[in-house]
Structure formats: structure tokens, C-alpha cells
């Protein structure tokens, strides 16, 4: 998943590859998953078999959101810095 995200988020140039962004997004998703399961275990909630689908849903939604955010950033027209304000 990490390699797919790294290839999807950027182009094949050194400046626009966005390897760190892809790695950080996967790291944040894993931390959110651990934090959520930790709080649920601390509160004594019982886990059913349906709970084990949650990591895959979280990973899918998180990766999709990251791709949409980066695509929006790529299509956003940045202001020209040569203008004086």
C-alpha cells in the first residue's frame, strides 16, 4: 500500500515525488487505528468479528482522502510571488 501511495501521489521527479507525505499518511492511519483500539480496550468494550474489518476501511478511506487532497493541491493555482501587496 505504501509503494502504491508513493507512486500515486507524485510524479517521477525528485521535487514532486512526495515520499514523505505518503509515509506520514500511512503512519497517521496506523496510529489512529492503534489509538482507537486502545481506547476501546481500556473502556472494556467487547470486540466482535466485524471490528476486524475496521483497519481495512480506515486504510481505504484515509488513502483515498490523501489522494484527493494531493490532487486538489496539484490543480490549485498558486499566486505569483512577484506581485507587491
Tab-separated table of C-alpha atoms in Angstrom:
chain	number	residue	atom	x	y	z
A	1	UNK	CA	0.000	0.000	0.000
A	2	UNK	CA	2.857	2.347	0.814
A	3	UNK	CA	4.519	1.862	-2.586
A	4	UNK	CA	1.192	2.377	-4.367
A	5	UNK	CA	0.578	5.584	-2.434
A	6	UNK	CA	4.089	6.871	-3.120
A	7	UNK	CA	3.677	6.266	-6.844
A	8	UNK	CA	0.181	7.741	-6.954
A	9	UNK	CA	0.844	10.939	-5.020
A	10	UNK	CA	3.657	12.364	-7.078
A	11	UNK	CA	5.422	12.354	-10.385
A	12	UNK	CA	8.780	10.774	-11.068
A	13	UNK	CA	10.852	13.866	-10.306
A	14	UNK	CA	12.887	14.413	-7.160
A	15	UNK	CA	10.891	17.505	-6.195
A	16	UNK	CA	7.348	16.216	-6.654
A	17	UNK	CA	7.680	12.595	-5.507
A	18	UNK	CA	6.111	13.200	-2.068
A	19	UNK	CA	7.541	10.073	-0.461
A	20	UNK	CA	7.457	11.618	2.997
A	21	UNK	CA	3.786	12.589	2.577
A	22	UNK	CA	2.817	9.034	1.655
A	23	UNK	CA	4.814	7.555	4.522
A	24	UNK	CA	3.394	10.048	7.013
A	25	UNK	CA	-0.192	9.415	5.905
A	26	UNK	CA	0.164	5.659	6.411
A	27	UNK	CA	1.840	6.274	9.787
A	28	UNK	CA	-1.023	8.548	10.909
A	29	UNK	CA	-3.603	5.945	9.865
A	30	UNK	CA	-1.807	3.217	11.819
A	31	UNK	CA	-1.524	5.480	14.890
A	32	UNK	CA	-5.240	6.310	14.695
A	33	UNK	CA	-6.069	2.633	14.493
A	34	UNK	CA	-3.901	1.741	17.491
A	35	UNK	CA	-5.283	4.684	19.471
A	36	UNK	CA	-8.891	3.726	18.695
A	37	UNK	CA	-8.440	0.076	19.595
A	38	UNK	CA	-6.512	1.069	22.724
A	39	UNK	CA	-9.296	3.329	23.995
A	40	UNK	CA	-11.913	0.679	23.224
A	41	UNK	CA	-9.898	-1.955	25.094
A	42	UNK	CA	-9.314	0.405	28.019
A	43	UNK	CA	-13.052	1.082	28.288
A	44	UNK	CA	-13.717	-2.656	28.304
A	45	UNK	CA	-15.676	-2.852	25.063
A	46	UNK	CA	-16.052	-6.304	23.596
A	47	UNK	CA	-14.728	-6.882	20.095
A	48	UNK	CA	-16.818	-8.724	17.549
A	49	UNK	CA	-15.648	-10.187	14.262
A	50	UNK	CA	-16.923	-7.096	12.456
A	51	UNK	CA	-14.360	-4.932	14.259
A	52	UNK	CA	-11.541	-6.621	12.366
A	53	UNK	CA	-12.824	-5.074	9.114
A	54	UNK	CA	-12.224	-1.558	10.507
A	55	UNK	CA	-8.467	-1.401	9.711
A	56	UNK	CA	-9.114	-2.043	6.037
A	57	UNK	CA	-11.909	0.527	5.910
A	58	UNK	CA	-9.775	3.099	7.697
A	59	UNK	CA	-6.857	2.462	5.366
A	60	UNK	CA	-9.045	2.689	2.263
A	61	UNK	CA	-10.780	5.906	3.288
A	62	UNK	CA	-7.560	7.507	4.535
A	63	UNK	CA	-5.612	6.714	1.367
A	64	UNK	CA	-8.473	7.924	-0.812
A	65	UNK	CA	-8.665	11.197	1.113
A	66	UNK	CA	-4.902	11.711	0.804
A	67	UNK	CA	-5.034	11.180	-2.967
A	68	UNK	CA	-7.913	13.671	-3.281
A	69	UNK	CA	-6.098	16.289	-1.159
A	70	UNK	CA	-2.906	15.993	-3.209
A	71	UNK	CA	-4.822	16.103	-6.497
A	72	UNK	CA	-6.594	19.263	-5.337
A	73	UNK	CA	-3.244	20.767	-4.366
A	74	UNK	CA	-1.855	19.961	-7.814
A	75	UNK	CA	-4.806	21.674	-9.528
A	76	UNK	CA	-4.782	24.768	-7.288
A	77	UNK	CA	-3.362	27.813	-8.966
A	78	UNK	CA	-0.733	29.352	-6.718
A	79	UNK	CA	-0.361	33.147	-6.539
A	80	UNK	CA	2.541	34.810	-8.283
A	81	UNK	CA	5.138	35.984	-5.767
A	82	UNK	CA	6.377	38.815	-7.978
A	83	UNK	CA	3.359	40.992	-7.209
A	84	UNK	CA	3.625	43.506	-4.385
A	85	UNK	CA	0.833	43.679	-1.861
